[in-house]
């Protein structure tokens, strides 16, 4: 591994930062790439070759891919549901990143290319009930994904498939289900539900105002995958010979109200809840069917939500207390 160059695109982001750190711990030679200025990266490691590049630009992708054996594409303009629903065009423009990276990977002679897709590719008709049937990989078609962000992910999945079929580039595609953990965004509008709920509970505790606003009616259901499971599944898939898109997500289904219950339990408080029914809330129900990943790898993400959320809560608490 030390002799091969691994490129992590989106390395200044949440998952990319964790993946860079894990690869370095394993002894890999890593080039870390992100559009953000270095001081805005969630994690930055001096042992990596760190580059600030706009990967929507074709020339920048050529620079990022030069000499690479493996490329992880985690780069995208995205965030939680509040961001996705109000920035559909920006989310769609991420298609430039994956398209140009695939071209650059082919031209650079890369051996492996990983694309981080999303459960947002799944047909919306199958997610209208909070008592959702877990989504299996075949449920992406007939296509009716999340408008904007989901369409870009589904299109980019097809691009990866055709680069594998037409050019022999070994592409691997993971459909992530709501990844969370420490060293990620928890405010500013791009945060996802676990981080947002932790921030709101911590704010209530620090200020003494024991109240919380919940987007939607709180009955919408999701599964949430801890970052450690995400990294394990991502590397397992990338190194494998399995070529079809596959779910990497927890199958532990909870409502948003239950997510708040867990955060309150960690904090040791109970809050007065109000519900903002006009706020973005996404589909009513979404869960990961892990039948395929168990069949292929004999494994599935298994970190309990309570355990992962406690670690996430403590990290966010430390950041907020330090800022105060």
Tab-separated table of C-alpha atoms in Angstrom:
chain	number	residue	atom	x	y	z
A	1	UNK	CA	0.000	0.000	0.000
A	2	UNK	CA	2.842	2.407	0.804
A	3	UNK	CA	4.127	2.277	-2.780
A	4	UNK	CA	0.746	3.099	-4.341
A	5	UNK	CA	-0.745	6.575	-4.454
A	6	UNK	CA	-4.298	6.857	-3.148
A	7	UNK	CA	-6.215	10.051	-3.884
A	8	UNK	CA	-9.056	11.167	-1.609
A	9	UNK	CA	-11.259	13.773	-3.271
A	10	UNK	CA	-13.372	15.738	-0.817
A	11	UNK	CA	-10.701	15.162	1.846
A	12	UNK	CA	-11.558	18.416	3.589
A	13	UNK	CA	-15.069	17.176	4.264
A	14	UNK	CA	-16.471	14.903	6.941
A	15	UNK	CA	-16.133	11.415	5.433
A	16	UNK	CA	-13.098	12.341	3.338
A	17	UNK	CA	-11.215	13.617	6.362
A	18	UNK	CA	-11.855	10.425	8.297
A	19	UNK	CA	-10.886	8.280	5.296
A	20	UNK	CA	-7.628	10.193	4.816
A	21	UNK	CA	-6.719	9.660	8.457
A	22	UNK	CA	-7.538	5.958	8.296
A	23	UNK	CA	-5.497	5.402	5.120
A	24	UNK	CA	-2.500	7.179	6.658
A	25	UNK	CA	-2.781	5.018	9.784
A	26	UNK	CA	-2.670	1.985	7.492
A	27	UNK	CA	0.582	3.226	5.969
A	28	UNK	CA	-0.787	4.479	2.653
A	29	UNK	CA	0.639	7.297	0.539
A	30	UNK	CA	-2.251	9.752	0.285
A	31	UNK	CA	-3.007	12.813	-1.816
A	32	UNK	CA	-5.834	14.762	-0.157
A	33	UNK	CA	-7.832	17.165	-2.347
A	34	UNK	CA	-10.625	19.625	-1.544
A	35	UNK	CA	-11.961	22.928	-2.851
A	36	UNK	CA	-12.062	24.558	0.588
A	37	UNK	CA	-9.155	26.622	1.947
A	38	UNK	CA	-6.962	24.511	4.199
A	39	UNK	CA	-8.112	26.268	7.371
A	40	UNK	CA	-11.696	25.170	6.609
A	41	UNK	CA	-10.916	21.454	6.290
A	42	UNK	CA	-12.525	19.411	9.056
A	43	UNK	CA	-9.325	17.387	9.371
A	44	UNK	CA	-5.966	17.970	7.683
A	45	UNK	CA	-2.967	15.681	8.018
A	46	UNK	CA	0.609	16.898	7.366
A	47	UNK	CA	1.584	13.367	6.302
A	48	UNK	CA	-0.671	13.640	3.249
A	49	UNK	CA	-0.008	15.636	0.093
A	50	UNK	CA	-2.705	18.287	0.571
A	51	UNK	CA	-4.037	20.177	-2.452
A	52	UNK	CA	-6.694	22.848	-2.735
A	53	UNK	CA	-8.361	22.308	-6.119
A	54	UNK	CA	-11.788	22.936	-7.614
A	55	UNK	CA	-12.639	19.507	-8.974
A	56	UNK	CA	-15.480	20.827	-11.097
A	57	UNK	CA	-12.622	21.951	-13.364
A	58	UNK	CA	-11.276	19.312	-15.743
A	59	UNK	CA	-7.648	20.436	-15.474
A	60	UNK	CA	-7.825	20.283	-11.674
A	61	UNK	CA	-9.059	16.689	-11.881
A	62	UNK	CA	-6.109	15.836	-14.105
A	63	UNK	CA	-3.756	17.294	-11.507
A	64	UNK	CA	-5.494	15.408	-8.682
A	65	UNK	CA	-5.426	12.041	-10.495
A	66	UNK	CA	-1.842	12.166	-11.779
A	67	UNK	CA	0.002	8.985	-10.770
A	68	UNK	CA	-2.910	7.586	-8.748
A	69	UNK	CA	-3.643	3.888	-8.436
A	70	UNK	CA	-6.877	4.348	-6.441
A	71	UNK	CA	-9.211	7.346	-6.395
A	72	UNK	CA	-11.959	7.867	-3.825
A	73	UNK	CA	-14.527	10.401	-5.005
A	74	UNK	CA	-16.252	11.807	-1.946
A	75	UNK	CA	-16.360	15.364	-3.319
A	76	UNK	CA	-19.777	16.980	-3.749
A	77	UNK	CA	-21.602	20.216	-2.991
A	78	UNK	CA	-24.096	18.884	-0.483
A	79	UNK	CA	-25.476	18.979	3.047
A	80	UNK	CA	-28.513	17.993	5.054
A	81	UNK	CA	-32.113	18.185	3.864
A	82	UNK	CA	-32.316	21.926	4.454
A	83	UNK	CA	-29.448	22.468	2.025
A	84	UNK	CA	-30.511	19.846	-0.524
A	85	UNK	CA	-34.067	21.135	-0.887
A	86	UNK	CA	-32.986	24.749	-1.397
A	87	UNK	CA	-29.887	24.227	-3.581
A	88	UNK	CA	-30.902	21.767	-6.288
A	89	UNK	CA	-28.820	23.400	-9.032
A	90	UNK	CA	-25.675	23.447	-6.883
A	91	UNK	CA	-26.189	19.776	-6.052
A	92	UNK	CA	-26.617	18.916	-9.742
A	93	UNK	CA	-23.354	20.676	-10.627
A	94	UNK	CA	-21.467	17.988	-8.703
A	95	UNK	CA	-21.921	15.940	-11.876
A	96	UNK	CA	-18.949	17.902	-13.224
A	97	UNK	CA	-16.734	16.562	-10.440
A	98	UNK	CA	-17.454	12.894	-11.066
A	99	UNK	CA	-17.423	13.247	-14.857
A	100	UNK	CA	-14.070	15.016	-14.938
A	101	UNK	CA	-12.589	12.689	-12.316
A	102	UNK	CA	-13.606	9.622	-14.318
A	103	UNK	CA	-11.950	11.083	-17.404
A	104	UNK	CA	-8.834	11.913	-15.401
A	105	UNK	CA	-8.729	8.474	-13.769
A	106	UNK	CA	-8.897	6.794	-17.172
A	107	UNK	CA	-6.184	9.029	-18.615
A	108	UNK	CA	-3.956	8.532	-15.548
A	109	UNK	CA	-4.238	4.764	-15.747
A	110	UNK	CA	-5.831	4.443	-12.296
A	111	UNK	CA	-6.729	0.922	-11.225
A	112	UNK	CA	-9.679	1.615	-8.921
A	113	UNK	CA	-12.297	4.367	-8.677
A	114	UNK	CA	-14.746	4.627	-5.772
A	115	UNK	CA	-17.864	6.789	-6.034
A	116	UNK	CA	-19.838	7.833	-2.952
A	117	UNK	CA	-23.490	7.666	-3.964
A	118	UNK	CA	-26.470	8.073	-1.673
A	119	UNK	CA	-29.737	6.526	-0.542
A	120	UNK	CA	-31.277	9.648	-2.115
A	121	UNK	CA	-31.177	7.750	-5.429
A	122	UNK	CA	-34.096	5.555	-4.349
A	123	UNK	CA	-37.590	5.841	-5.781
A	124	UNK	CA	-39.606	8.342	-3.755
A	125	UNK	CA	-42.794	6.261	-4.068
A	126	UNK	CA	-41.176	3.616	-1.867
A	127	UNK	CA	-40.496	6.159	0.912
A	128	UNK	CA	-43.898	7.739	1.528
A	129	UNK	CA	-44.691	5.829	4.756
A	130	UNK	CA	-42.694	6.195	7.969
A	131	UNK	CA	-43.219	2.438	8.447
A	132	UNK	CA	-41.012	1.966	5.415
A	133	UNK	CA	-39.964	-1.328	3.886
A	134	UNK	CA	-36.161	-1.291	3.844
A	135	UNK	CA	-34.767	-0.237	0.476
A	136	UNK	CA	-32.914	-2.840	-1.549
A	137	UNK	CA	-30.543	-1.966	-4.381
A	138	UNK	CA	-33.093	-2.749	-7.106
A	139	UNK	CA	-35.432	-0.063	-5.724
A	140	UNK	CA	-33.494	2.705	-7.511
A	141	UNK	CA	-35.426	1.828	-10.674
A	142	UNK	CA	-37.801	2.859	-12.137
A	143	UNK	CA	-36.068	6.125	-11.354
A	144	UNK	CA	-37.681	8.764	-9.157
A	145	UNK	CA	-34.825	9.945	-6.903
A	146	UNK	CA	-34.534	12.998	-4.655
A	147	UNK	CA	-34.868	16.027	-6.928
A	148	UNK	CA	-31.501	17.636	-7.658
A	149	UNK	CA	-29.070	15.798	-5.376
A	150	UNK	CA	-30.511	12.320	-5.966
A	151	UNK	CA	-30.663	12.716	-9.746
A	152	UNK	CA	-27.008	13.753	-9.847
A	153	UNK	CA	-25.998	10.725	-7.793
A	154	UNK	CA	-28.007	8.325	-9.957
A	155	UNK	CA	-26.612	9.779	-13.190
A	156	UNK	CA	-23.063	9.607	-11.828
A	157	UNK	CA	-23.607	5.965	-10.866
A	158	UNK	CA	-24.389	5.260	-14.539
A	159	UNK	CA	-21.297	7.140	-15.631
A	160	UNK	CA	-19.204	4.929	-13.366
A	161	UNK	CA	-20.844	1.823	-14.786
A	162	UNK	CA	-20.172	2.836	-18.378
A	163	UNK	CA	-16.564	3.786	-17.670
A	164	UNK	CA	-16.130	0.298	-16.246
A	165	UNK	CA	-17.803	-1.331	-19.245
A	166	UNK	CA	-16.266	0.835	-21.966
A	167	UNK	CA	-12.793	1.597	-20.608
A	168	UNK	CA	-12.095	-1.140	-18.064
A	169	UNK	CA	-11.828	1.249	-15.107
A	170	UNK	CA	-12.693	-0.740	-11.972
A	171	UNK	CA	-15.439	1.454	-10.517
A	172	UNK	CA	-17.115	0.731	-7.186
A	173	UNK	CA	-20.311	2.433	-5.967
A	174	UNK	CA	-21.630	2.707	-2.414
A	175	UNK	CA	-25.055	4.063	-1.567
A	176	UNK	CA	-24.497	5.698	1.807
A	177	UNK	CA	-27.340	5.984	4.299
A	178	UNK	CA	-26.987	9.064	6.550
A	179	UNK	CA	-23.411	8.969	7.789
A	180	UNK	CA	-22.699	10.714	11.103
A	181	UNK	CA	-19.926	11.047	13.667
A	182	UNK	CA	-17.410	13.517	15.124
A	183	UNK	CA	-15.314	15.933	13.027
A	184	UNK	CA	-18.198	17.027	10.828
A	185	UNK	CA	-20.381	20.075	10.368
A	186	UNK	CA	-23.028	20.686	13.039
A	187	UNK	CA	-24.228	24.197	12.196
A	188	UNK	CA	-24.444	26.654	9.319
A	189	UNK	CA	-27.168	24.927	7.281
A	190	UNK	CA	-25.331	21.925	5.798
A	191	UNK	CA	-25.503	19.680	8.870
A	192	UNK	CA	-27.515	16.462	8.892
A	193	UNK	CA	-30.081	15.357	11.451
A	194	UNK	CA	-27.862	13.658	14.088
A	195	UNK	CA	-25.468	16.620	14.296
A	196	UNK	CA	-28.308	19.144	14.187
A	197	UNK	CA	-30.200	17.385	16.983
A	198	UNK	CA	-27.034	17.145	19.098
A	199	UNK	CA	-26.366	20.864	18.574
A	200	UNK	CA	-29.909	21.823	19.567
A	201	UNK	CA	-29.856	19.656	22.688
A	202	UNK	CA	-26.439	20.990	23.698
A	203	UNK	CA	-27.597	24.569	23.123
A	204	UNK	CA	-30.613	23.944	25.350
A	205	UNK	CA	-28.390	22.552	28.076
A	206	UNK	CA	-25.769	25.307	27.886
A	207	UNK	CA	-28.319	28.143	27.817
A	208	UNK	CA	-30.823	26.673	30.261
A	209	UNK	CA	-33.662	27.151	27.732
A	210	UNK	CA	-35.012	23.608	27.720
A	211	UNK	CA	-36.795	23.647	24.371
A	212	UNK	CA	-36.138	22.249	20.910
A	213	UNK	CA	-37.580	22.794	17.429
A	214	UNK	CA	-37.958	19.673	15.301
A	215	UNK	CA	-38.367	19.832	11.532
A	216	UNK	CA	-41.513	18.044	10.405
A	217	UNK	CA	-43.780	16.116	12.757
A	218	UNK	CA	-40.946	13.996	14.172
A	219	UNK	CA	-42.504	10.765	12.939
A	220	UNK	CA	-40.384	10.542	9.793
A	221	UNK	CA	-37.988	7.578	10.027
A	222	UNK	CA	-34.349	7.041	9.049
A	223	UNK	CA	-31.353	4.849	9.713
A	224	UNK	CA	-28.022	6.454	10.623
A	225	UNK	CA	-24.572	4.936	10.038
A	226	UNK	CA	-21.586	5.720	12.233
A	227	UNK	CA	-18.452	6.902	10.451
A	228	UNK	CA	-16.324	3.893	11.524
A	229	UNK	CA	-18.740	1.523	9.772
A	230	UNK	CA	-18.741	3.777	6.714
A	231	UNK	CA	-14.944	3.598	6.444
A	232	UNK	CA	-14.844	-0.156	6.875
A	233	UNK	CA	-17.528	-0.762	4.250
A	234	UNK	CA	-15.986	1.717	1.820
A	235	UNK	CA	-12.535	0.136	1.902
A	236	UNK	CA	-13.986	-3.382	1.813
A	237	UNK	CA	-16.018	-2.555	-1.295
A	238	UNK	CA	-13.201	-0.705	-3.064
A	239	UNK	CA	-10.804	-3.643	-2.637
A	240	UNK	CA	-13.391	-6.198	-3.746
A	241	UNK	CA	-14.455	-7.527	-7.136
A	242	UNK	CA	-18.111	-6.607	-6.585
A	243	UNK	CA	-19.120	-4.134	-9.306
A	244	UNK	CA	-22.775	-3.202	-8.713
A	245	UNK	CA	-24.044	-0.364	-6.498
A	246	UNK	CA	-24.507	-1.553	-2.920
A	247	UNK	CA	-26.062	-0.164	0.245
A	248	UNK	CA	-23.663	0.799	3.016
A	249	UNK	CA	-25.907	1.806	5.880
A	250	UNK	CA	-27.308	0.778	9.225
A	251	UNK	CA	-30.626	-1.042	9.327
A	252	UNK	CA	-31.481	0.334	12.801
A	253	UNK	CA	-34.597	2.347	11.983
A	254	UNK	CA	-35.639	5.223	14.268
A	255	UNK	CA	-37.989	8.164	14.060
A	256	UNK	CA	-36.663	11.691	14.447
A	257	UNK	CA	-38.538	11.830	17.758
A	258	UNK	CA	-36.627	8.738	18.892
A	259	UNK	CA	-33.363	10.353	17.757
A	260	UNK	CA	-34.178	13.310	20.003
A	261	UNK	CA	-34.995	10.886	22.835
A	262	UNK	CA	-31.500	9.376	22.550
A	263	UNK	CA	-29.784	12.773	22.483
A	264	UNK	CA	-31.796	13.900	25.514
A	265	UNK	CA	-30.810	10.717	27.352
A	266	UNK	CA	-27.133	11.353	26.617
A	267	UNK	CA	-27.470	14.952	27.824
A	268	UNK	CA	-29.519	14.005	30.878
A	269	UNK	CA	-32.317	16.482	30.153
A	270	UNK	CA	-35.880	16.575	28.781
A	271	UNK	CA	-36.901	19.344	26.418
A	272	UNK	CA	-40.163	20.961	25.420
A	273	UNK	CA	-40.672	20.104	21.753
A	274	UNK	CA	-42.154	22.246	19.008
A	275	UNK	CA	-42.645	21.088	15.446
A	276	UNK	CA	-41.939	23.188	12.356
A	277	UNK	CA	-44.193	21.571	9.772
A	278	UNK	CA	-43.071	23.959	7.009
A	279	UNK	CA	-39.362	23.087	7.351
A	280	UNK	CA	-37.684	20.639	4.934
A	281	UNK	CA	-38.043	17.075	6.194
A	282	UNK	CA	-37.382	14.847	3.169
A	283	UNK	CA	-39.154	11.553	2.587
A	284	UNK	CA	-41.359	10.064	5.301
A	285	UNK	CA	-39.335	6.877	5.708
A	286	UNK	CA	-36.003	5.452	4.574
A	287	UNK	CA	-34.053	2.404	5.744
A	288	UNK	CA	-31.263	0.226	4.367
A	289	UNK	CA	-31.937	-3.352	3.279
A	290	UNK	CA	-28.612	-5.047	4.050
A	291	UNK	CA	-29.358	-8.436	2.522
A	292	UNK	CA	-26.913	-7.927	-0.344
A	293	UNK	CA	-23.977	-6.624	1.696
A	294	UNK	CA	-24.373	-9.543	4.121
A	295	UNK	CA	-24.392	-11.992	1.209
A	296	UNK	CA	-21.365	-10.458	-0.515
A	297	UNK	CA	-19.177	-9.505	2.464
A	298	UNK	CA	-20.627	-11.381	5.430
A	299	UNK	CA	-20.847	-8.038	7.230
A	300	UNK	CA	-23.060	-5.000	7.694
A	301	UNK	CA	-22.744	-1.719	9.616
A	302	UNK	CA	-23.523	-2.619	13.208
A	303	UNK	CA	-22.588	0.277	15.507
A	304	UNK	CA	-25.584	0.974	17.744
A	305	UNK	CA	-27.036	4.437	17.210
A	306	UNK	CA	-26.850	5.160	20.945
A	307	UNK	CA	-23.104	4.402	21.001
A	308	UNK	CA	-22.230	6.401	17.902
A	309	UNK	CA	-24.437	9.326	18.850
A	310	UNK	CA	-22.859	9.525	22.305
A	311	UNK	CA	-19.398	9.904	20.743
A	312	UNK	CA	-20.742	12.469	18.286
A	313	UNK	CA	-22.552	14.400	21.028
A	314	UNK	CA	-19.433	14.628	23.174
A	315	UNK	CA	-17.331	15.937	20.285
A	316	UNK	CA	-19.912	18.592	19.335
A	317	UNK	CA	-20.316	19.547	22.993
A	318	UNK	CA	-16.568	20.126	23.281
A	319	UNK	CA	-16.556	22.327	20.156
A	320	UNK	CA	-19.507	24.401	21.345
A	321	UNK	CA	-18.240	24.743	24.932
A	322	UNK	CA	-14.832	25.833	23.643
A	323	UNK	CA	-16.448	28.423	21.356
A	324	UNK	CA	-18.439	29.824	24.295
